[in-house]
Coordinates of C-alpha atoms and ligand atoms in Angstrom, one line a residue:
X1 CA -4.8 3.1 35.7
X2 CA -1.2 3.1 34.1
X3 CA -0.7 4.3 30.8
X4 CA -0.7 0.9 29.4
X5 CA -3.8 -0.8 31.0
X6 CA -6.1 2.2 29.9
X7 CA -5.5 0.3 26.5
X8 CA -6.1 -3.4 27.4
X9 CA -8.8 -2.4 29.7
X10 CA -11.0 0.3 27.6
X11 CA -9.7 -1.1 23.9
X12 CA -10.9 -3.7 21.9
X13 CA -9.1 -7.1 21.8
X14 CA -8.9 -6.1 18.2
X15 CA -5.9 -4.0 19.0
X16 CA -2.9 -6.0 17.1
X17 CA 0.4 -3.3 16.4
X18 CA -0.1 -2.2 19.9
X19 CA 0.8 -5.4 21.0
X20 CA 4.0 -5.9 19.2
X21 CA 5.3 -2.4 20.2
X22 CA 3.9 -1.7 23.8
X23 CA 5.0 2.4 23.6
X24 CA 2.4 5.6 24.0
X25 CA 3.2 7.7 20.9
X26 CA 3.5 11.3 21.6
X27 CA 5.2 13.1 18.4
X28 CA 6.3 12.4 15.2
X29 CA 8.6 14.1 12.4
X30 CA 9.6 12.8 9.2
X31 CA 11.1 9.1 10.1
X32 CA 11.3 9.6 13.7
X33 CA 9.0 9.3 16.4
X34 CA 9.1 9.8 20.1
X35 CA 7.2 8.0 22.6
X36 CA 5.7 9.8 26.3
X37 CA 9.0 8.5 27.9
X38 CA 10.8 10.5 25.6
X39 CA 12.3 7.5 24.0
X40 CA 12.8 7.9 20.2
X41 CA 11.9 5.3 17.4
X42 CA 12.9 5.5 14.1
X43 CA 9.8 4.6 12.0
X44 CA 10.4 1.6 9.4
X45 CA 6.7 0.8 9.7
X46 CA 5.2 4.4 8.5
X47 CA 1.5 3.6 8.6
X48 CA 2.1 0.5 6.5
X49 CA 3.2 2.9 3.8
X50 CA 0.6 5.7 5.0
X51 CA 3.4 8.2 5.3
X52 CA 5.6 8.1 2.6
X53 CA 6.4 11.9 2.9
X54 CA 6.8 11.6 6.5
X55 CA 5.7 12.7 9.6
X56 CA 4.0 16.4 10.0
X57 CA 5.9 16.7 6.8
X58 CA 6.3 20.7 7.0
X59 CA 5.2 21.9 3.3
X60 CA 1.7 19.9 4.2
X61 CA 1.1 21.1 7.5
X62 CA 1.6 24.4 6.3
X63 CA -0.9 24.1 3.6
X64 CA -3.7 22.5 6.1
X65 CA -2.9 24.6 8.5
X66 CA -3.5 28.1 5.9
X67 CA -6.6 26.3 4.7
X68 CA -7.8 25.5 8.7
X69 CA -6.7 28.9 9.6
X70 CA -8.9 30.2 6.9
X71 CA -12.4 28.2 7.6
X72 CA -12.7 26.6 4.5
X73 CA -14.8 23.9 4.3
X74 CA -13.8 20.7 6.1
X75 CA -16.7 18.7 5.2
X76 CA -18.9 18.6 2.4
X77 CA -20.1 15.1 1.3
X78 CA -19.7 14.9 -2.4
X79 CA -20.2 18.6 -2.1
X80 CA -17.6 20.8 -4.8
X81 CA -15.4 22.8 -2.8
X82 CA -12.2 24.6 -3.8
X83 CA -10.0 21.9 -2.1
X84 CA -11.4 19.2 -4.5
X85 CA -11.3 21.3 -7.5
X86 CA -7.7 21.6 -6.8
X87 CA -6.8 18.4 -6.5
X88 CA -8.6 17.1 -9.5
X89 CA -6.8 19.7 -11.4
X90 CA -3.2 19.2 -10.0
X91 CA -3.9 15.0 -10.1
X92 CA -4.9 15.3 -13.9
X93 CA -2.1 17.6 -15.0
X94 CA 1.2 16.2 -12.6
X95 CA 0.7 12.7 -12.7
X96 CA -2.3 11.7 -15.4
X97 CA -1.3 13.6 -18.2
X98 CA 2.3 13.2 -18.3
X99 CA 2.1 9.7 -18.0
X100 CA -0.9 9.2 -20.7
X101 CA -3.1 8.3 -18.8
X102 CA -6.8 9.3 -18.3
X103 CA -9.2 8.7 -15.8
X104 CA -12.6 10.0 -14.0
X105 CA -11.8 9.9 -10.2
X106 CA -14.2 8.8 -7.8
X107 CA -13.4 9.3 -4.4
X108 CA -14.8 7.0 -1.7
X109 CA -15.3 6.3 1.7
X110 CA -11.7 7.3 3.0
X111 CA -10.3 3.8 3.6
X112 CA -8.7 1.5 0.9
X113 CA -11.1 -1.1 1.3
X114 CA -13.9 0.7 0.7
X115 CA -12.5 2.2 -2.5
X116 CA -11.9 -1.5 -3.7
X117 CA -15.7 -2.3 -2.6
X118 CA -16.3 0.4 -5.5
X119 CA -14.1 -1.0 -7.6
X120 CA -15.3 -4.4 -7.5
X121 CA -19.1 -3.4 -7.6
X122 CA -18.5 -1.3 -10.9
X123 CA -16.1 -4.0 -12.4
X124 CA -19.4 -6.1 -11.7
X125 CA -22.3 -3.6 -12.8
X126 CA -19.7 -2.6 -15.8
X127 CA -19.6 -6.0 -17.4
X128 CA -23.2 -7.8 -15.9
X129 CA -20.8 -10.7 -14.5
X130 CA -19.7 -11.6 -10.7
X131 CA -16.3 -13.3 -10.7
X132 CA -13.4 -11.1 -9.6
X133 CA -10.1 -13.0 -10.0
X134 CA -7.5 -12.5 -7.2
X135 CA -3.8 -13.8 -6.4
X136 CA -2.5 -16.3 -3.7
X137 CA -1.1 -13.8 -0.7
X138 CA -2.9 -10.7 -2.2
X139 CA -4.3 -8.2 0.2
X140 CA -7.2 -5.7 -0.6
X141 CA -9.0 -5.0 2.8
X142 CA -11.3 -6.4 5.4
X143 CA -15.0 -5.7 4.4
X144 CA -16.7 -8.2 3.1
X145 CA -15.9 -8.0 -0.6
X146 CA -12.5 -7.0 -0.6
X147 CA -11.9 -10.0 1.9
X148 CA -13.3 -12.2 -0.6
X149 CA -10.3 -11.3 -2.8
X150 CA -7.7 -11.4 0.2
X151 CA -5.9 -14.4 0.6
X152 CA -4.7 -14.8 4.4
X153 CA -6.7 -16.7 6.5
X154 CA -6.4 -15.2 10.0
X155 CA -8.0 -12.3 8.2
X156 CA -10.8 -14.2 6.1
X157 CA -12.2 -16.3 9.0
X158 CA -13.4 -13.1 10.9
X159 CA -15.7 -12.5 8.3
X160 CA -18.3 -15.1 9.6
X161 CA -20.6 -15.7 6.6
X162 CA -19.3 -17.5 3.3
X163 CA -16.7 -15.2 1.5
X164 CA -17.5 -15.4 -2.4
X165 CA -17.5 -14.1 -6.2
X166 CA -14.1 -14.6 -6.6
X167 CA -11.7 -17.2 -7.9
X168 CA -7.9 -17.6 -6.7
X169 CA -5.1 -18.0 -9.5
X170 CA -1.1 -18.3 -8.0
X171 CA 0.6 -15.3 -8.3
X172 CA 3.9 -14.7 -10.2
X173 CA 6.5 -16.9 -8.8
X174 CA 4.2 -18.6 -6.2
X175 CA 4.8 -22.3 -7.4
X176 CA 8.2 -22.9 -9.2
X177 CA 7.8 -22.8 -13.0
X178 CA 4.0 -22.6 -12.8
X179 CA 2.8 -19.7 -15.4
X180 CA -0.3 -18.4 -13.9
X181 CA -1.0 -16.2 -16.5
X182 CA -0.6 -19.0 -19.1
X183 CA -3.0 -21.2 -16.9
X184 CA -5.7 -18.4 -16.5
X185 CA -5.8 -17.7 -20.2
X186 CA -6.4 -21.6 -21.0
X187 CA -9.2 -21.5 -18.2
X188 CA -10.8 -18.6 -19.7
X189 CA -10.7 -20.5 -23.3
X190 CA -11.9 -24.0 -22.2
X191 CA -15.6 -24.5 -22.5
X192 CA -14.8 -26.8 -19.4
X193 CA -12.5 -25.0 -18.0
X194 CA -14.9 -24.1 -14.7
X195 CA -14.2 -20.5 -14.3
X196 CA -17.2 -17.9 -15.0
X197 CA -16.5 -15.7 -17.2
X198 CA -14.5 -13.0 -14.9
X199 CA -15.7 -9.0 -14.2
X200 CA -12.4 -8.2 -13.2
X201 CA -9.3 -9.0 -12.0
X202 CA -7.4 -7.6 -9.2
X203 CA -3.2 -7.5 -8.6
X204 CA -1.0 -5.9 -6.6
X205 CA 2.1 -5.2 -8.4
X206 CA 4.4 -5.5 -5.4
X207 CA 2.3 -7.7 -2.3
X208 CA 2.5 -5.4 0.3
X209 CA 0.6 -7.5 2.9
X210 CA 1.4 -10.6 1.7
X211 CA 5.5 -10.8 2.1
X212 CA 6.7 -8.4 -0.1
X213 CA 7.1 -10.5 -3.8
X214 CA 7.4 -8.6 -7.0
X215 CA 5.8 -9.6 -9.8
X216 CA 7.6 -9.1 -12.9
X217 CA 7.2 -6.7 -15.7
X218 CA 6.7 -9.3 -18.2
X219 CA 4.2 -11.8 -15.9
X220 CA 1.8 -8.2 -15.4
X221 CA 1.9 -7.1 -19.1
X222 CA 0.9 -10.5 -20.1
X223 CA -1.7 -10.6 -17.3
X224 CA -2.8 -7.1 -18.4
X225 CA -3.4 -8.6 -21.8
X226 CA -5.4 -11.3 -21.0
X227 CA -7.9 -9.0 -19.3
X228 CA -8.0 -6.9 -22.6
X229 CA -8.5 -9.6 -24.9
X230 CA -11.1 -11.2 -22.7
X231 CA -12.6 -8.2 -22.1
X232 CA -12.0 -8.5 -18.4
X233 CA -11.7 -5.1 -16.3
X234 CA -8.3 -4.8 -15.2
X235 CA -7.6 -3.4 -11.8
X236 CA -4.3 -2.4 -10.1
X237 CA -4.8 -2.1 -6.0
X238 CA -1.9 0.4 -6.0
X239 CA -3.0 1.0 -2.3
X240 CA 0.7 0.3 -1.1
X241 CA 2.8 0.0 -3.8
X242 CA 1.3 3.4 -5.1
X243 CA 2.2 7.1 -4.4
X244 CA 6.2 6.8 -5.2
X245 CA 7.1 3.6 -3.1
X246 CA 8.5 1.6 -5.8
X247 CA 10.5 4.5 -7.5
X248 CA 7.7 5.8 -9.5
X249 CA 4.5 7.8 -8.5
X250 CA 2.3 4.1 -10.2
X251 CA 3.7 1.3 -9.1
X252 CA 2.7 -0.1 -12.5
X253 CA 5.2 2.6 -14.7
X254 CA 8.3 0.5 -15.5
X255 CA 5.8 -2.9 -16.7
X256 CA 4.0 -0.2 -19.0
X257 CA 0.9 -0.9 -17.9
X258 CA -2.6 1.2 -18.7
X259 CA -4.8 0.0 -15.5
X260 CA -9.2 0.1 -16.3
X261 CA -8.9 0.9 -12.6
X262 CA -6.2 2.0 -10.3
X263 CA -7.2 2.3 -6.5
X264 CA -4.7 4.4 -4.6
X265 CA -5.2 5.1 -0.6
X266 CA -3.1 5.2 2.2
X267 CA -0.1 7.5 1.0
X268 CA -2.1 9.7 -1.1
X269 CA -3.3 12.7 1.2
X270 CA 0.9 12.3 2.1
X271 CA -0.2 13.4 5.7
X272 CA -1.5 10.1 7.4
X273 CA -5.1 11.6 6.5
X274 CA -8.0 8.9 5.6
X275 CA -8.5 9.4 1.7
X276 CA -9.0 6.9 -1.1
X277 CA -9.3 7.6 -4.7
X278 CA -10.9 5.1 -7.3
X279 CA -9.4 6.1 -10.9
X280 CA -11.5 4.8 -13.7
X281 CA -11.2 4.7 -17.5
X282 CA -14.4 6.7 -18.8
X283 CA -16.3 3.9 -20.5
X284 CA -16.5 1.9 -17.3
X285 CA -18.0 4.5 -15.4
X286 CA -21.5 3.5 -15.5
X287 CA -22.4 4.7 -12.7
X288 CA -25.6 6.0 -11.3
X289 CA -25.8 8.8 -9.3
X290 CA -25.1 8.2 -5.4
X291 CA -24.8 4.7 -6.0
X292 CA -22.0 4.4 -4.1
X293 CA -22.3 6.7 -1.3
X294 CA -20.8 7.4 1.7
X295 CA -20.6 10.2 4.3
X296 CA -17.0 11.1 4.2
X297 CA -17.0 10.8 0.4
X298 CA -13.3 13.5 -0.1
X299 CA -11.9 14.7 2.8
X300 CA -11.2 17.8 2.1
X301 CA -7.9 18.2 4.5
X302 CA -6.9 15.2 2.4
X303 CA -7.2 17.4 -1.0
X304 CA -4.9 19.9 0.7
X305 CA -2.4 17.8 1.0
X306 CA -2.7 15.5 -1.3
X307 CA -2.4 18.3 -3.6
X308 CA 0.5 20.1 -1.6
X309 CA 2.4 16.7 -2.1
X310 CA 1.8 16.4 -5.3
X311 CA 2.9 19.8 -5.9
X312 CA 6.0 19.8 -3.7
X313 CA 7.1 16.0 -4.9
X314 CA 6.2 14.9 -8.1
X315 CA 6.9 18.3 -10.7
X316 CA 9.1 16.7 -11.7
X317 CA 11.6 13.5 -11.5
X318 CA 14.0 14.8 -8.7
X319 CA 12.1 13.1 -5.8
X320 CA 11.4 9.9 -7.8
X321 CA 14.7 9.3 -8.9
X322 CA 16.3 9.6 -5.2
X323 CA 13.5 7.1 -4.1
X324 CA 15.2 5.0 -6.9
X325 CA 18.8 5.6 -5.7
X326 CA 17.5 4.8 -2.0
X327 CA 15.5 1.8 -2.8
X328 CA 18.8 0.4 -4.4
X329 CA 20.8 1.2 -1.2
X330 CA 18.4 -0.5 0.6
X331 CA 18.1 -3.5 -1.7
X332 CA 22.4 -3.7 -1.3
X333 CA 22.3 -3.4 3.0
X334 CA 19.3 -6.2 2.6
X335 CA 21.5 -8.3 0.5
X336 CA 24.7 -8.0 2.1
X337 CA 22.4 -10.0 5.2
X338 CA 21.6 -12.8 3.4
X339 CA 25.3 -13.2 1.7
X340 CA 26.4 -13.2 5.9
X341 CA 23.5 -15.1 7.0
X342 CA 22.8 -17.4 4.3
X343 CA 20.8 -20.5 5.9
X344 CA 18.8 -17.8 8.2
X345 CA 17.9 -15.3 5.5
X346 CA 16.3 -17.3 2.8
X347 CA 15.5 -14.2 0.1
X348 CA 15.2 -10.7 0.0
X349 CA 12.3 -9.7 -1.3
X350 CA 10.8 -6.3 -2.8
X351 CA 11.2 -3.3 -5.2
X352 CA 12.1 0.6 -4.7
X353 CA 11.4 1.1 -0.6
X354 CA 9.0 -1.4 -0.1
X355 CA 12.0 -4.3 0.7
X356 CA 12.4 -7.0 3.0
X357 CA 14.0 -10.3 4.3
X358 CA 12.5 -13.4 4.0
X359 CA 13.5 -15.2 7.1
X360 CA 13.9 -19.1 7.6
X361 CA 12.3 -19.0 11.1
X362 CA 9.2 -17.0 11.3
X363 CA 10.0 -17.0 15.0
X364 CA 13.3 -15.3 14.1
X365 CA 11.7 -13.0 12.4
X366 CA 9.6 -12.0 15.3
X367 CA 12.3 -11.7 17.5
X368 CA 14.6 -9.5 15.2
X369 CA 11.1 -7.1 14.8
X370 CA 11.1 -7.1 19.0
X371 CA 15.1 -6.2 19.0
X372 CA 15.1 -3.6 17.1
X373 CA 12.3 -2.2 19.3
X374 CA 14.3 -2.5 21.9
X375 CA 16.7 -0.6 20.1
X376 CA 14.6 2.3 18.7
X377 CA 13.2 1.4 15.6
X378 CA 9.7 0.3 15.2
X379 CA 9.8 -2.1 11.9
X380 CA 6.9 -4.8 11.2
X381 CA 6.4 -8.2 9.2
X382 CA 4.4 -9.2 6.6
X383 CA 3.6 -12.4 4.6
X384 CA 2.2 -15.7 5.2
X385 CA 3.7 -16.6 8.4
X386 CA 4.9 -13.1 9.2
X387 CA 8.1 -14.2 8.2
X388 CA 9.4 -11.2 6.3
X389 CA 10.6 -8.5 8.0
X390 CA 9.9 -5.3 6.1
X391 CA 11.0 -2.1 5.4
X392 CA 9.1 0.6 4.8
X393 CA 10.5 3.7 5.7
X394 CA 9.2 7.0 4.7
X395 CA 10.4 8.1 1.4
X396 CA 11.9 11.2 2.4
X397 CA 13.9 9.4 5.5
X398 CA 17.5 10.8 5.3
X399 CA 20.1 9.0 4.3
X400 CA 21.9 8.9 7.7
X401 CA 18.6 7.4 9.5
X402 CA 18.2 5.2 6.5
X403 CA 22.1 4.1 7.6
X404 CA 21.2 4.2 11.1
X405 CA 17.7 2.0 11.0
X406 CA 19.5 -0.4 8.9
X407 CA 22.2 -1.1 11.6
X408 CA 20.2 -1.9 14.0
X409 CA 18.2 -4.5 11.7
X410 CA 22.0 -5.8 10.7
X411 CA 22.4 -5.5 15.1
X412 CA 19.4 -7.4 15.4
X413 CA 20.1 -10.2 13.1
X414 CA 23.2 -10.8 14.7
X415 CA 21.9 -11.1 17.5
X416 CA 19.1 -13.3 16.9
X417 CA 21.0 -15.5 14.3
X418 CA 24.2 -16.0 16.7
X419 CA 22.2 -16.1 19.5
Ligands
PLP501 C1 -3.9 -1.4 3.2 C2 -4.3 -2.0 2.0 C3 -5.7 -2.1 1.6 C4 -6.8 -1.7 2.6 O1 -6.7 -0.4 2.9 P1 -7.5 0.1 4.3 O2 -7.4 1.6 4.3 O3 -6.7 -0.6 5.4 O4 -8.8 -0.4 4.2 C5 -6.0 -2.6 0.4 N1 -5.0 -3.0 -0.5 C6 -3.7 -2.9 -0.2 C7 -2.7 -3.3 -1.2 C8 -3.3 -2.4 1.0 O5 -2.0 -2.4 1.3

């Protein structure tokens, strides 16, 4: 068998990145990536935002490899081990503390859906109410419940049974001069209005899987204070958009928002480890022990290096603020493309280094993702009809890469938009 029909003879049909960039991934270091031909990618995909601190960053390898080298414990169900201690310690007092904020933390099963599943089922046992109010184009994961609040329908119809207990609202910006917030809050006050009462409701601050739009500051705080005056649980998936993306370590700092829940995952052990951490305002926490369970409840590799990036990153502002100065770089290179390609590139879309272009010609799209490929750099789409091209770069890419991925996605949509 050839390298590549081991995978579309022994893997599941499921497969679906594969597909779009047919290479056998051999090694990795902070934004670059080298296939078994020896070709070398730069990576504007990074895990879907999994590895904001890069590749085998080398600060947390060293720390999982002392704590390997040392047999502590790698698993321990909801055991207390050292590695958890630590990290509840450095979380509270680097990122809780200085920001106000204050939270239990209830760690999961180690994917981001599952920690929503927790979410939603405490937002529901919390309040004795069902209804979890979602957003057009929001993403929160593919079990059952979090698909429920998911709004893309390739995704939805593979859950085969009747997706329910939630209720879709637009989100900011999704129907011209529609104020979604404005229209939940008269729902919520009309006897007739035919929402149940809502247990929670669930936003992404910037829609990672659903084309990159930014809510505004304003549209979230008034959002945020609907929930608190209705005495709705307010949830921020900060799954994506979490862990520094946007600029800050929450993607939720600038709009001033205090969250009942924030869910963080993928970028949070910082080393492409499965981790996901449910952060929850004390007098929600109701509940029972074991409730919700789960084998790999804390990974403890994860609290390694979760903790070594907290430690090595977020002390203090330094990292954040060149996140900030890059994101704007970005935002400039992305901009400069649609000022040259006006009719093609329809928006540019995004906040810190979660940015993208919002094509015309969702086949364009595609093919600008499939040349830069070609020419080493592996870059994905998101949105409704995968028409946004995104960037998501690790955070600690250098600026010369940056520079360097970025003219090939300037190559490609020459290419594909004189061609
Ligand atoms: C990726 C993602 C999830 C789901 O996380 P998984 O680990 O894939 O289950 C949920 N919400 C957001 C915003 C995400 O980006």
């Amino acid at each position: 068998m050839t390298q590549s029909n081991t995978f579309s003879a022994l893997e599941s049909e499921v497969r679906s990145y594969s597909r779009a960039f047919p290479c056998t991934l051999q090694k990795a270091q902070g934004a670059e990536i080298w296939d078994i031909e020896g070709r070398r990618f730069l990576d504007f995909l990074a895990g879907a935002g999994s590895l904001n601190y890069g590749h085998n960053n080398p600060q947390l390898k060293q720390a999982l490899l002392d704590y390997i080298e040392s047999d502590a414990i790698t698993h321990s169900l909801d055991l207390q081990t050292t590695a958890k201690e630590t990290f509840l310690r450095t979380m509270n007092k680097l990122i809780l503390e200085p920001r106000g904020l204050e939270y239990v933390m209830m760690f999961t099963g180690p994917t981001g859906t599952n920690a929503i599943e927790a979410a939603f089922k405490l937002a529901r046992k919390a309040t004795g109410r069902t209804t979890i109010v979602s957003f057009t184009n929001g993403f929160h994961g593919v079990t059952n419940g979090a698909l429920a609040a998911t709004g893309n329908q390739h995704h939805r119809q593979g859950a085969g049974i009747p997706l329910s207990g939630t209720f879709v609202i637009p989100y900011d910006g999704y129907m011209e001069g529609l104020d979604s917030v404005a229209y939940l809050e008269k729902l919520l006050s009309d006897p007739s209005g035919g929402l149940d009462k809502p247990a929670a409701i669930v936003v992404e601050t910037v829609q990672g899987e659903g084309g990159l739009n930014a809510a505004s500051f304003e549209w979230l705080k008034k959002l945020q204070k609907v929930a608190n005056d209705n005495d709705i649980v307010f949830i921020v998936d900060d799954i994506q958009a979490g862990c520094g993306r946007t600029g800050t370590f929450f993607s939720f700092e600038p709009a001033g928002l205090n969250p009942d829940m924030v869910v963080l995952s993928k970028s949070l052990s910082g080393y492409g480890l499965p981790f996901a951490l449910v952060m929850i305002k004390k007098d929600i926490d109701v509940w029972k022990p074991g409730e919700h369970n789960g084998t790999f409840r804390g990974n403890n590799h994860a609290f390694v290096t979760a903790t070594a990036a907290l430690e090595h990153y977020w002390k203090d502002d330094t990292f954040a603020q060149d996140v900030r100065a890059k994101g704007e770089h970005l935002g400039q290179r992305l901009q400069a493309l649609q000022t040259r390609f006006p009719e093609e590139v329809v928006e540019v879309r995004g906040r810190g280094m979660m940015r993208g272009i919002r094509c015309a010609d969702p086949d364009k799209a595609a093919k600008i993702s499939a040349f830069c490929f070609q020419h080493g750099m592996i870059i994905e789409r998101s949105g409704p009809h995968d028409e946004v091209v995104k960037c998501l770069m690790p955070l600690v890419t250098p600026t010369d890469q940056l520079d360097e991925g970025l003219d090939i996605l300037e190559k490609a949509c020459v290419a594909v938009f004189n061609g």
